[in-house]
Amino acid sequence: MTKVRLRNLVQARSGDKGNTVNIAIFAPNKQLYDTLLLEVTPQRVKEHFSGLVKGEVIRYTLPNLYAMNFVCKDALSGGGSATMRLDNLGKCFASNLLRMEVEIDDSVDLPKS
Amino acid sequence: MRTIRIGAGQGFYGDTLLPAIETAERGGIQYLCFDSLAELTLAILQKDRQKDSTRGYAADISQTMRKLLPYVKEKGVKLLTNAGGMNPIGAGQEVIRIARELGLEGLKVAIVTGDDVLDQLDRWRRQGIPLTHQEDGRSFELVSDKILFANAYLGSEPIVTALRQEADVVITGRTTDSALFLAPLIYEFNWRPDDWDRLGQGILMGHLMECSGQASGGNFSGDWASIEDMDRIGFPIAEMREDGEFVLTKTEGTGGLVSVDTVKEQLLYEIHDPSAYLTPDVVLDLQQVNLTNIGSNRVLLKGARGTKRPDDLKVVMGYADGWLGQAICGYSWPDALAKAQAADRIIRRQIERIGLQAAKVQTDYLGYNSLHGPLATEPAQELNEVYLRLAVRTDSKEEAAKLGRLFPPLMLNGPPSMGGFLGLMKPRELLGMWSCLVPREVIESNVKVTVSEVRL
């Protein structure tokens, strides 16, 4: 097993809707996607965002695109025009998620170094 | 099979205009659609309208139309925009004024109204429509006396109506972003109102186009550094076939990149459940969407499904939610972060001493944790400089303004080497957003399409 940051594995983009942020991540291939399904769980994402995401985290999966979409509620301290935060539109939530470290089996090919 | 080419003109109020001009000039398009309204934009436009009732539309519509109306005449490009914001009628008058200046006799300008539902709220409540908050179920009573504006997200129908009346320019208020792009397809291809799969493909196209460069290499999280010529990024163009399949591309010779990787990031942008993305026109199911690179800067999209449109429309309201006071100042190496932290302690004590009534005080260190908050890791090396940003949330503007005044003395009476003082920033009113669902019929019965012809 190797510990790898998501930064080196996936693409990610986030966006806001009211006080909710969605973060989509895209794995480069099925093998890695299947591994990440076990690692990047809604519970772990919720934990990862402690102090930022106050509400529930729901995960939707799109196997067709090797994608996962995390919907994080009560995440923007009120939302775009009400929040005191500088990342008021949640655009940096995706990069924030890329900090997460996951365990990858040595048999899985890693795309980027 | 017949194909329509549609260009993305703008992704928000204030977006660059050059890609739209290039697309109109060389993109071979029949339609250019401008999405001017992010969720936040209505709040900004509402403030404009409060100050001056003739304003309240996206003011860059003047420049947009001055540059692009000539293409309506020369190339038959139709311009669709929701830049009307809080005042589509005012925006329409401005566009007609510019058309006259440019001598565009006979140009037809359509205005869609009816999205502004502020004056309906009381009646709706009497009728028993609850207006409960869509995200968290809060009761409307909490904010009912603080509402500043209320707008419904309209679908493509009124825009299609305008096109059927031969409008060259269509100006709306709060229309769903993707509906601006769907409307030309319904009009051109005569898609049936229940042809859910094709409408789904149309909304998928609109969804990918509505954020301008975000589908053509902008905000790309992959190998972003290899995206070429971001300074002259081309906005996406869709080649839509009658059967709903489409190719996403951009104008030849522009910067940016349209590839499966750049497009798929936009696919889920601001989407919640990918099997049920609700729009006024159709419920979009993205689960079987298929993206294929079919050439340089060409991605083929198919497989979106649609199901019956919802019976309710979304209404978004803004309510007064207090004031934000903030101040920023910089500290230099050595001990930059420690100095900024010391300054934070000083200001926080002074906030208490002067009795500044703040519901919340927030500290950020720009250059360290202002974007990632508690998740930012401690800098491994000493920072060359760091900016302290303090923000307070208060009930009044006057209270918020007190914060800035605490900062100048820091320069002489605080930790050493403070520069980059941005202390006396004007307090900003915070606006809470209230979104709820309202039965479609009660909104749509008030929607009106007015087409005027420009006379010199």
Coordinates of C-alpha atoms in Angstrom, one line a residue:
Chain A
M1 CA 0.0 0.0 0.0
T2 CA 1.1 3.5 -0.8
K3 CA -0.2 6.8 0.6
V4 CA -0.9 9.2 -2.2
R5 CA -2.5 12.6 -2.2
L6 CA -5.6 13.0 -4.3
R7 CA -3.7 15.9 -5.9
N8 CA -1.7 13.3 -7.8
L9 CA -4.6 11.2 -8.9
V10 CA -7.7 13.1 -9.9
Q11 CA -9.2 16.2 -11.5
A12 CA -11.6 18.2 -9.3
R13 CA -13.9 21.2 -9.6
S14 CA -16.2 22.7 -7.1
G15 CA -19.1 25.1 -7.3
D16 CA -21.7 26.8 -5.0
K17 CA -25.4 26.8 -4.8
G18 CA -26.7 28.8 -1.9
N19 CA -25.0 27.4 1.2
T20 CA -24.2 24.1 -0.5
V21 CA -21.0 23.3 -2.3
N22 CA -20.5 20.5 -4.7
I23 CA -17.1 18.9 -5.4
A24 CA -16.7 16.6 -8.4
I25 CA -13.7 14.5 -8.7
F26 CA -12.7 12.5 -11.8
A27 CA -10.4 9.4 -11.8
P28 CA -8.3 8.7 -14.9
N29 CA -9.3 5.0 -15.2
K30 CA -11.6 2.3 -13.8
Q31 CA -9.0 0.7 -11.6
L32 CA -8.2 3.8 -9.7
Y33 CA -11.9 4.8 -9.7
D34 CA -12.8 1.5 -8.0
T35 CA -10.1 2.1 -5.4
L36 CA -11.1 5.6 -4.7
L37 CA -14.8 4.6 -4.3
L38 CA -13.6 2.7 -1.1
E39 CA -11.3 5.5 0.0
V40 CA -13.0 8.8 -0.7
T41 CA -16.2 8.1 1.2
P42 CA -18.7 10.7 2.2
Q43 CA -17.7 10.1 5.9
R44 CA -14.1 10.8 5.1
V45 CA -14.9 13.9 3.1
K46 CA -17.0 15.2 5.9
E47 CA -14.2 14.6 8.3
H48 CA -11.7 16.2 5.9
F49 CA -13.7 19.4 5.8
S50 CA -14.1 19.7 9.6
G51 CA -14.5 23.3 10.5
L52 CA -15.7 24.2 7.0
V53 CA -18.6 21.9 6.2
K54 CA -21.2 21.9 8.9
G55 CA -23.9 19.9 7.3
E56 CA -24.2 16.5 5.7
V57 CA -22.1 15.2 2.8
I58 CA -23.8 13.2 0.1
R59 CA -21.9 11.3 -2.5
Y60 CA -23.2 10.6 -6.0
T61 CA -21.3 8.3 -8.3
L62 CA -21.0 8.3 -12.1
P63 CA -19.2 5.1 -13.0
N64 CA -19.6 6.1 -16.7
L65 CA -17.2 9.0 -16.2
Y66 CA -15.2 7.5 -13.3
A67 CA -16.6 10.5 -11.4
M68 CA -17.9 11.2 -7.9
N69 CA -19.9 14.2 -6.9
F70 CA -19.8 15.3 -3.3
V71 CA -22.7 17.6 -2.2
C72 CA -21.7 19.3 1.0
K73 CA -24.5 21.1 2.9
D74 CA -24.1 24.1 5.1
A75 CA -20.6 24.6 3.7
L76 CA -20.2 28.2 2.9
S77 CA -21.1 29.8 6.2
G78 CA -24.3 31.2 4.8
G79 CA -23.5 31.2 1.0
G80 CA -22.0 33.6 -1.6
S81 CA -23.5 37.0 -0.6
A82 CA -23.9 36.2 3.2
T83 CA -20.6 34.6 4.1
M84 CA -17.6 36.3 5.7
R85 CA -15.2 33.9 4.0
L86 CA -12.9 34.9 1.3
D87 CA -13.6 31.8 -0.8
N88 CA -17.2 32.9 -0.9
L89 CA -18.1 30.9 -4.0
G90 CA -16.5 27.7 -2.9
K91 CA -14.2 27.6 -5.8
C92 CA -11.3 26.4 -3.6
F93 CA -13.2 23.4 -2.1
A94 CA -12.0 21.2 -4.9
S95 CA -8.3 22.0 -4.4
N96 CA -8.9 21.6 -0.7
L97 CA -10.1 18.1 -1.2
L98 CA -7.0 17.3 -3.2
R99 CA -5.1 17.5 0.1
M100 CA -6.7 14.3 1.2
E101 CA -4.4 11.2 1.4
V102 CA -5.6 7.8 0.2
E103 CA -4.2 4.3 0.5
I104 CA -3.5 2.8 -2.9
D105 CA -2.6 -0.8 -3.5
D106 CA 0.8 -1.2 -5.1
S107 CA -0.8 -3.1 -8.0
V108 CA -2.7 0.0 -9.1
D109 CA -1.0 2.1 -11.7
L110 CA -0.6 5.7 -10.7
P111 CA -1.2 8.2 -13.5
K112 CA 0.7 11.3 -12.3
S113 CA 3.7 11.4 -10.1
Chain B
M1 CA -28.9 16.2 -40.6
R2 CA -29.4 19.9 -39.9
T3 CA -27.0 21.5 -37.4
I4 CA -27.2 24.8 -35.5
R5 CA -24.1 26.5 -34.2
I6 CA -24.5 28.3 -30.9
G7 CA -21.8 30.3 -29.1
A8 CA -21.3 31.1 -25.5
G9 CA -21.0 34.8 -25.1
Q10 CA -20.4 35.4 -21.4
G11 CA -20.4 33.4 -18.2
F12 CA -21.2 36.2 -15.7
Y13 CA -21.7 39.9 -15.4
G14 CA -18.3 41.4 -16.1
D15 CA -16.9 38.6 -18.2
T16 CA -14.5 39.4 -21.0
L17 CA -16.2 40.4 -24.3
L18 CA -13.4 39.5 -26.7
P19 CA -14.2 35.8 -27.1
A20 CA -17.8 36.7 -27.9
I21 CA -16.7 39.1 -30.6
E22 CA -14.3 36.5 -32.1
T23 CA -17.1 33.9 -32.0
A24 CA -19.5 36.3 -33.8
E25 CA -16.8 37.2 -36.3
R26 CA -15.4 33.8 -37.2
G27 CA -17.4 31.2 -35.3
G28 CA -20.0 30.5 -38.0
I29 CA -22.7 30.8 -35.4
Q30 CA -26.4 31.6 -35.6
Y31 CA -26.9 32.3 -31.9
L32 CA -24.8 33.8 -29.2
C33 CA -26.1 33.4 -25.7
F34 CA -24.9 35.5 -22.7
D35 CA -25.4 34.3 -19.2
S36 CA -24.9 37.4 -17.1
L37 CA -26.5 36.2 -13.8
A38 CA -24.7 34.2 -11.2
E39 CA -26.6 33.7 -8.0
L40 CA -24.9 36.6 -6.5
T41 CA -25.5 38.9 -9.4
L42 CA -29.1 39.7 -8.6
A43 CA -28.0 40.9 -5.2
I44 CA -25.6 43.3 -6.8
L45 CA -28.2 44.5 -9.3
Q46 CA -30.8 44.9 -6.6
K47 CA -28.5 47.3 -4.9
D48 CA -28.1 49.2 -8.1
R49 CA -31.8 49.4 -8.6
Q50 CA -32.3 50.6 -5.0
K51 CA -30.0 53.6 -5.7
D52 CA -31.5 54.3 -9.1
S53 CA -34.7 52.8 -10.4
T54 CA -33.5 53.1 -14.0
R55 CA -30.6 50.7 -13.3
G56 CA -30.7 47.1 -12.0
Y57 CA -29.6 45.4 -15.3
A58 CA -26.1 44.2 -16.0
A59 CA -24.5 47.4 -17.1
D60 CA -22.1 45.8 -19.4
I61 CA -25.0 45.0 -21.7
S62 CA -24.3 48.5 -23.3
Q63 CA -20.8 47.6 -24.3
T64 CA -21.9 44.1 -25.3
M65 CA -24.6 45.4 -27.6
R66 CA -22.5 48.2 -29.1
K67 CA -19.9 45.6 -30.2
L68 CA -22.2 42.8 -31.2
L69 CA -25.4 44.3 -32.6
P70 CA -23.6 44.9 -35.9
Y71 CA -23.2 41.1 -36.3
V72 CA -27.0 40.7 -36.0
K73 CA -27.3 42.7 -39.2
E74 CA -24.2 41.5 -41.0
K75 CA -24.4 37.8 -40.2
G76 CA -27.8 37.2 -38.8
V77 CA -26.5 36.2 -35.4
K78 CA -29.3 36.3 -32.8
L79 CA -28.3 37.5 -29.3
L80 CA -30.0 36.1 -26.2
T81 CA -29.1 37.4 -22.8
N82 CA -30.4 37.4 -19.2
A83 CA -28.6 40.6 -18.6
G84 CA -32.0 42.2 -17.9
G85 CA -31.4 41.1 -14.3
M86 CA -33.7 43.1 -12.0
N87 CA -34.8 45.4 -14.8
P88 CA -35.3 43.8 -18.2
I89 CA -37.4 46.7 -19.4
G90 CA -34.6 49.2 -18.6
A91 CA -32.1 46.9 -20.3
G92 CA -34.4 46.7 -23.4
Q93 CA -34.6 50.5 -23.6
E94 CA -30.8 50.8 -23.4
V95 CA -30.4 48.2 -26.2
I96 CA -32.9 50.0 -28.4
R97 CA -31.1 53.3 -27.8
I98 CA -27.8 51.7 -28.9
A99 CA -29.5 50.1 -31.9
R100 CA -30.8 53.5 -33.0
E101 CA -27.3 55.0 -32.6
L102 CA -25.9 52.3 -34.8
G103 CA -28.7 52.8 -37.4
L104 CA -30.1 49.3 -37.1
E105 CA -33.6 50.0 -38.3
G106 CA -36.0 47.2 -38.1
L107 CA -34.1 45.3 -35.5
K108 CA -36.5 43.4 -33.2
V109 CA -35.8 43.4 -29.5
A110 CA -37.8 41.1 -27.2
I111 CA -38.1 41.6 -23.5
V112 CA -39.2 38.8 -21.2
T113 CA -40.7 39.9 -17.8
G114 CA -42.5 38.1 -15.1
D115 CA -39.6 36.6 -13.2
D116 CA -39.7 39.4 -10.6
V117 CA -42.2 38.0 -8.1
L118 CA -41.5 40.3 -5.2
D119 CA -45.0 41.8 -5.2
Q120 CA -46.6 38.4 -5.4
L121 CA -45.2 37.0 -2.2
D122 CA -48.0 38.2 0.1
R123 CA -50.7 36.9 -2.2
W124 CA -49.0 33.5 -2.4
R125 CA -48.7 33.2 1.3
R126 CA -52.4 34.0 1.6
Q127 CA -53.0 31.2 -0.9
G128 CA -51.1 28.8 1.3
I129 CA -47.9 28.5 -0.7
P130 CA -45.4 27.9 2.1
L131 CA -42.1 29.3 0.6
T132 CA -40.2 27.0 2.9
H133 CA -36.4 27.1 2.4
Q134 CA -35.4 24.5 -0.2
E135 CA -32.0 23.7 1.3
D136 CA -32.7 23.4 5.0
G137 CA -36.5 23.6 5.5
R138 CA -36.5 26.8 7.5
S139 CA -39.8 28.6 7.8
F140 CA -40.3 31.7 5.6
E141 CA -41.6 33.6 8.7
L142 CA -37.9 34.0 9.7
V143 CA -37.2 36.4 6.9
S144 CA -40.5 37.5 5.5
D145 CA -40.1 41.1 6.7
K146 CA -36.5 41.4 5.4
I147 CA -36.9 40.4 1.7
L148 CA -35.3 42.7 -0.8
F149 CA -36.0 40.9 -4.0
A150 CA -37.5 37.7 -5.3
N151 CA -37.1 36.2 -8.7
A152 CA -38.3 33.0 -10.3
Y153 CA -36.1 30.9 -12.6
L154 CA -38.0 30.8 -15.8
G155 CA -37.4 28.2 -18.5
S156 CA -37.0 28.5 -22.2
E157 CA -40.6 29.0 -23.2
P158 CA -40.8 32.8 -23.3
I159 CA -37.5 32.9 -25.2
V160 CA -38.9 30.5 -27.8
T161 CA -42.0 32.7 -28.0
A162 CA -39.8 35.7 -28.6
L163 CA -37.8 33.9 -31.4
R164 CA -41.1 32.8 -33.0
Q165 CA -42.0 36.5 -33.2
E166 CA -38.7 37.0 -35.1
A167 CA -36.8 38.7 -32.3
D168 CA -33.1 39.4 -33.1
V169 CA -32.3 40.1 -29.5
V170 CA -33.9 38.6 -26.5
I171 CA -33.5 40.1 -23.1
T172 CA -34.7 38.3 -20.0
G173 CA -34.4 38.7 -16.3
R174 CA -33.8 35.6 -14.1
T175 CA -33.9 32.8 -16.6
T176 CA -32.2 29.5 -16.0
D177 CA -28.8 29.8 -17.5
S178 CA -29.1 26.7 -19.7
A179 CA -32.6 27.7 -21.0
L180 CA -31.0 30.5 -23.0
F181 CA -29.1 27.9 -24.9
L182 CA -32.0 25.4 -25.2
A183 CA -34.5 27.9 -26.6
P184 CA -32.9 28.3 -30.1
L185 CA -32.9 24.5 -30.4
I186 CA -36.6 24.2 -29.6
Y187 CA -37.3 27.0 -32.0
E188 CA -35.1 25.8 -34.9
F189 CA -35.8 22.0 -34.6
N190 CA -39.4 22.2 -33.4
W191 CA -38.6 19.8 -30.6
R192 CA -41.8 18.7 -28.9
P193 CA -42.3 19.9 -25.3
D194 CA -42.2 16.3 -24.1
D195 CA -39.2 15.1 -26.1
W196 CA -37.4 14.8 -22.8
D197 CA -34.2 13.1 -24.1
R198 CA -33.5 15.8 -26.7
L199 CA -34.4 18.5 -24.2
G200 CA -32.0 16.8 -21.9
Q201 CA -29.2 17.0 -24.4
G202 CA -30.1 20.6 -25.0
I203 CA -29.8 21.4 -21.3
L204 CA -26.6 19.5 -21.1
M205 CA -25.2 21.7 -23.9
G206 CA -26.5 24.8 -22.1
H207 CA -25.0 23.7 -18.8
L208 CA -21.6 23.2 -20.5
M209 CA -21.8 26.6 -22.2
E210 CA -23.2 28.8 -19.6
C211 CA -20.0 29.3 -17.7
S212 CA -18.1 30.5 -20.7
G213 CA -14.4 29.5 -20.6
Q214 CA -14.9 26.9 -17.8
A215 CA -15.6 24.3 -20.5
S216 CA -12.8 25.4 -22.8
G217 CA -9.8 25.2 -20.4
G218 CA -10.6 27.8 -17.8
N219 CA -10.4 26.8 -14.2
F220 CA -9.1 23.4 -15.3
S221 CA -7.7 21.3 -12.5
G222 CA -5.8 18.9 -14.6
D223 CA -2.6 19.9 -16.4
W224 CA -3.7 23.5 -16.2
A225 CA -0.2 24.8 -16.9
S226 CA -0.2 23.3 -20.4
I227 CA -3.4 25.0 -21.5
E228 CA -2.2 27.4 -24.3
D229 CA -2.9 31.1 -24.7
M230 CA -5.2 31.5 -21.7
D231 CA -4.9 35.3 -22.4
R232 CA -7.1 34.8 -25.5
I233 CA -9.2 31.9 -24.5
G234 CA -12.0 30.9 -26.9
F235 CA -15.4 30.4 -25.4
P236 CA -17.2 27.2 -26.3
I237 CA -19.3 26.7 -29.4
A238 CA -21.8 23.9 -29.7
E239 CA -22.7 22.3 -33.0
M240 CA -26.1 20.9 -32.2
R241 CA -27.7 18.3 -34.5
E242 CA -31.4 17.9 -34.8
D243 CA -31.3 14.6 -33.0
G244 CA -29.7 16.2 -29.9
E245 CA -26.1 15.0 -30.3
F246 CA -23.7 17.8 -30.3
V247 CA -20.0 18.7 -30.6
L248 CA -18.4 21.1 -28.3
T249 CA -15.7 23.2 -29.9
K250 CA -14.4 26.8 -30.0
T251 CA -13.3 29.3 -32.6
E252 CA -10.2 28.4 -34.7
G253 CA -7.1 30.1 -33.5
T254 CA -8.2 31.0 -30.0
G255 CA -6.5 29.9 -26.8
G256 CA -7.8 27.4 -24.3
L257 CA -8.6 23.8 -24.8
V258 CA -11.8 21.8 -25.5
S259 CA -11.1 18.2 -24.6
V260 CA -12.8 15.4 -22.8
D261 CA -10.8 16.4 -19.7
T262 CA -11.7 20.0 -19.7
V263 CA -15.4 19.4 -20.6
K264 CA -16.0 16.7 -18.0
E265 CA -15.0 19.0 -15.2
Q266 CA -17.8 21.3 -16.2
L267 CA -20.3 18.5 -16.6
L268 CA -20.9 18.2 -12.8
Y269 CA -20.3 21.9 -12.0
E270 CA -23.0 23.1 -9.6
I271 CA -24.9 19.9 -10.1
H272 CA -26.2 17.9 -7.1
D273 CA -27.8 14.6 -8.1
P274 CA -26.5 13.7 -11.5
S275 CA -29.5 11.5 -12.2
A276 CA -31.9 14.4 -11.6
Y277 CA -30.7 17.9 -12.4
L278 CA -33.8 20.0 -12.1
T279 CA -34.5 22.7 -14.7
P280 CA -37.8 24.3 -15.6
D281 CA -37.7 22.6 -19.0
V282 CA -36.7 19.0 -18.2
V283 CA -35.1 16.9 -15.5
L284 CA -31.7 16.0 -16.8
D285 CA -30.1 12.6 -16.2
L286 CA -26.4 12.6 -16.8
Q287 CA -25.6 9.0 -15.8
Q288 CA -25.2 7.7 -19.3
V289 CA -23.5 10.8 -20.8
N290 CA -20.6 9.9 -23.1
L291 CA -17.8 12.2 -24.1
T292 CA -15.4 11.5 -27.0
N293 CA -12.5 13.4 -28.4
I294 CA -13.2 13.5 -32.1
G295 CA -10.6 16.0 -33.2
S296 CA -8.5 18.9 -32.1
N297 CA -10.7 20.9 -29.7
R298 CA -13.7 18.8 -30.6
V299 CA -15.7 16.7 -28.1
L300 CA -18.8 14.8 -29.0
L301 CA -21.5 14.5 -26.4
K302 CA -24.3 12.1 -26.3
G303 CA -26.3 10.0 -23.9
A304 CA -28.0 12.6 -21.8
R305 CA -31.5 11.6 -20.8
G306 CA -34.4 13.6 -19.7
T307 CA -37.6 13.1 -17.7
K308 CA -40.7 15.1 -17.3
R309 CA -40.2 18.7 -16.2
P310 CA -41.0 19.6 -12.6
D311 CA -44.4 21.1 -11.6
D312 CA -42.6 23.7 -9.4
L313 CA -40.2 26.5 -10.3
K314 CA -37.4 27.7 -8.1
V315 CA -37.7 31.2 -6.6
V316 CA -34.6 32.8 -5.2
M317 CA -35.0 35.7 -2.8
G318 CA -32.4 37.9 -1.1
Y319 CA -32.9 39.2 2.4
A320 CA -30.9 41.7 4.5
D321 CA -28.6 39.8 6.6
G322 CA -26.4 42.2 8.5
W323 CA -23.2 44.0 7.6
L324 CA -19.6 43.0 7.0
G325 CA -16.8 45.2 8.1
Q326 CA -13.3 44.1 7.2
A327 CA -9.7 45.4 7.2
I328 CA -6.5 44.0 5.8
C329 CA -2.9 44.8 6.6
G330 CA 0.4 43.2 5.7
Y331 CA 3.5 42.1 7.8
S332 CA 6.9 41.4 6.4
W333 CA 9.6 38.9 7.2
P334 CA 11.0 38.1 9.7
D335 CA 8.3 36.5 11.9
A336 CA 5.6 37.7 9.4
L337 CA 3.0 35.2 10.6
A338 CA 3.7 35.7 14.3
K339 CA 3.4 39.5 13.8
A340 CA 0.1 39.2 12.0
Q341 CA -1.1 36.9 14.8
A342 CA -0.1 39.4 17.4
A343 CA -1.9 42.1 15.6
D344 CA -5.0 39.9 15.5
R345 CA -4.9 39.5 19.3
I346 CA -4.5 43.3 19.7
I347 CA -7.5 44.1 17.5
R348 CA -9.7 41.4 19.1
R349 CA -9.1 42.9 22.5
Q350 CA -9.8 46.3 21.2
I351 CA -13.0 45.2 19.7
E352 CA -14.1 44.1 23.1
R353 CA -12.8 47.2 24.8
I354 CA -14.7 49.6 22.5
G355 CA -17.8 47.4 22.7
L356 CA -18.0 46.8 19.0
Q357 CA -21.1 44.6 18.7
A358 CA -20.1 41.8 16.4
A359 CA -22.1 38.6 16.0
K360 CA -18.9 37.0 14.6
V361 CA -15.3 38.0 14.2
Q362 CA -13.3 36.1 11.6
T363 CA -9.5 36.1 11.1
D364 CA -7.7 35.0 8.0
Y365 CA -4.0 35.2 7.1
L366 CA -3.7 35.9 3.4
G367 CA -0.8 33.9 2.0
Y368 CA -1.4 31.2 4.5
N369 CA -5.0 30.1 5.2
S370 CA -7.5 32.6 3.8
L371 CA -8.8 30.2 1.1
H372 CA -8.5 26.8 2.8
G373 CA -9.2 27.9 6.4
P374 CA -8.7 25.2 9.0
L375 CA -7.4 22.8 6.4
A376 CA -4.4 24.9 5.5
T377 CA -1.1 23.4 6.7
E378 CA 1.4 25.4 8.6
P379 CA 4.0 26.9 6.3
A380 CA 7.1 24.7 6.2
Q381 CA 9.3 27.8 5.7
E382 CA 8.9 31.2 7.1
L383 CA 6.7 33.3 4.9
N384 CA 8.2 36.4 3.3
E385 CA 5.0 38.3 4.0
V386 CA 1.5 37.6 5.3
Y387 CA -1.6 39.7 5.4
L388 CA -3.9 39.8 8.3
R389 CA -7.6 40.1 7.4
L390 CA -10.1 40.7 10.1
A391 CA -13.9 40.6 9.4
V392 CA -16.8 41.4 11.6
R393 CA -20.5 40.7 11.1
T394 CA -22.7 43.3 12.6
D395 CA -26.3 44.5 12.6
S396 CA -25.6 48.0 11.3
K397 CA -23.3 49.7 8.9
E398 CA -22.0 52.1 11.5
E399 CA -21.0 49.3 13.8
A400 CA -19.2 47.5 10.9
A401 CA -17.3 50.7 10.1
K402 CA -15.8 50.8 13.5
L403 CA -13.4 47.9 12.8
G404 CA -11.4 49.7 10.1
R405 CA -10.6 52.6 12.4
L406 CA -8.8 50.3 14.8
F407 CA -6.2 49.4 12.2
P408 CA -4.1 52.6 11.4
P409 CA -2.7 52.9 15.0
L410 CA -1.3 49.4 14.5
M411 CA 1.3 50.9 12.2
L412 CA 3.0 52.8 15.0
N413 CA 1.7 51.0 18.1
G414 CA 1.7 47.4 17.0
P415 CA 4.2 44.7 15.9
P416 CA 7.0 46.0 13.5
S417 CA 7.0 46.3 9.7
M418 CA 3.4 46.7 8.8
G419 CA 2.8 47.6 5.1
G420 CA 0.0 47.2 2.6
F421 CA -2.6 48.7 4.8
L422 CA -6.1 48.2 3.4
G423 CA -7.9 49.1 6.6
L424 CA -10.7 51.5 5.9
M425 CA -12.7 49.3 3.6
K426 CA -16.3 50.3 3.2
P427 CA -18.7 48.0 5.1
R428 CA -20.7 45.8 2.8
E429 CA -24.3 44.7 3.3
L430 CA -24.6 40.9 3.6
L431 CA -27.5 39.3 1.8
G432 CA -29.0 36.0 2.7
M433 CA -30.3 33.9 -0.1
W434 CA -33.7 32.2 0.3
S435 CA -34.6 29.6 -2.3
C436 CA -37.9 27.8 -2.4
L437 CA -40.3 26.1 -4.8
V438 CA -43.5 27.6 -6.2
P439 CA -46.1 25.9 -8.4
R440 CA -45.3 26.7 -12.0
E441 CA -48.7 28.0 -13.1
V442 CA -48.8 30.8 -10.5
I443 CA -45.6 32.2 -11.9
E444 CA -46.0 31.5 -15.6
S445 CA -49.4 33.3 -15.8
N446 CA -47.5 36.5 -15.2
V447 CA -44.7 36.0 -17.8
K448 CA -44.9 38.4 -20.7
V449 CA -43.0 38.7 -23.9
T450 CA -42.9 42.1 -25.6
V451 CA -41.2 42.6 -29.0
S452 CA -40.3 46.1 -30.2
E453 CA -39.0 47.1 -33.6
V454 CA -36.3 49.7 -33.7
R455 CA -37.3 52.8 -35.6
L456 CA -34.8 55.6 -36.4

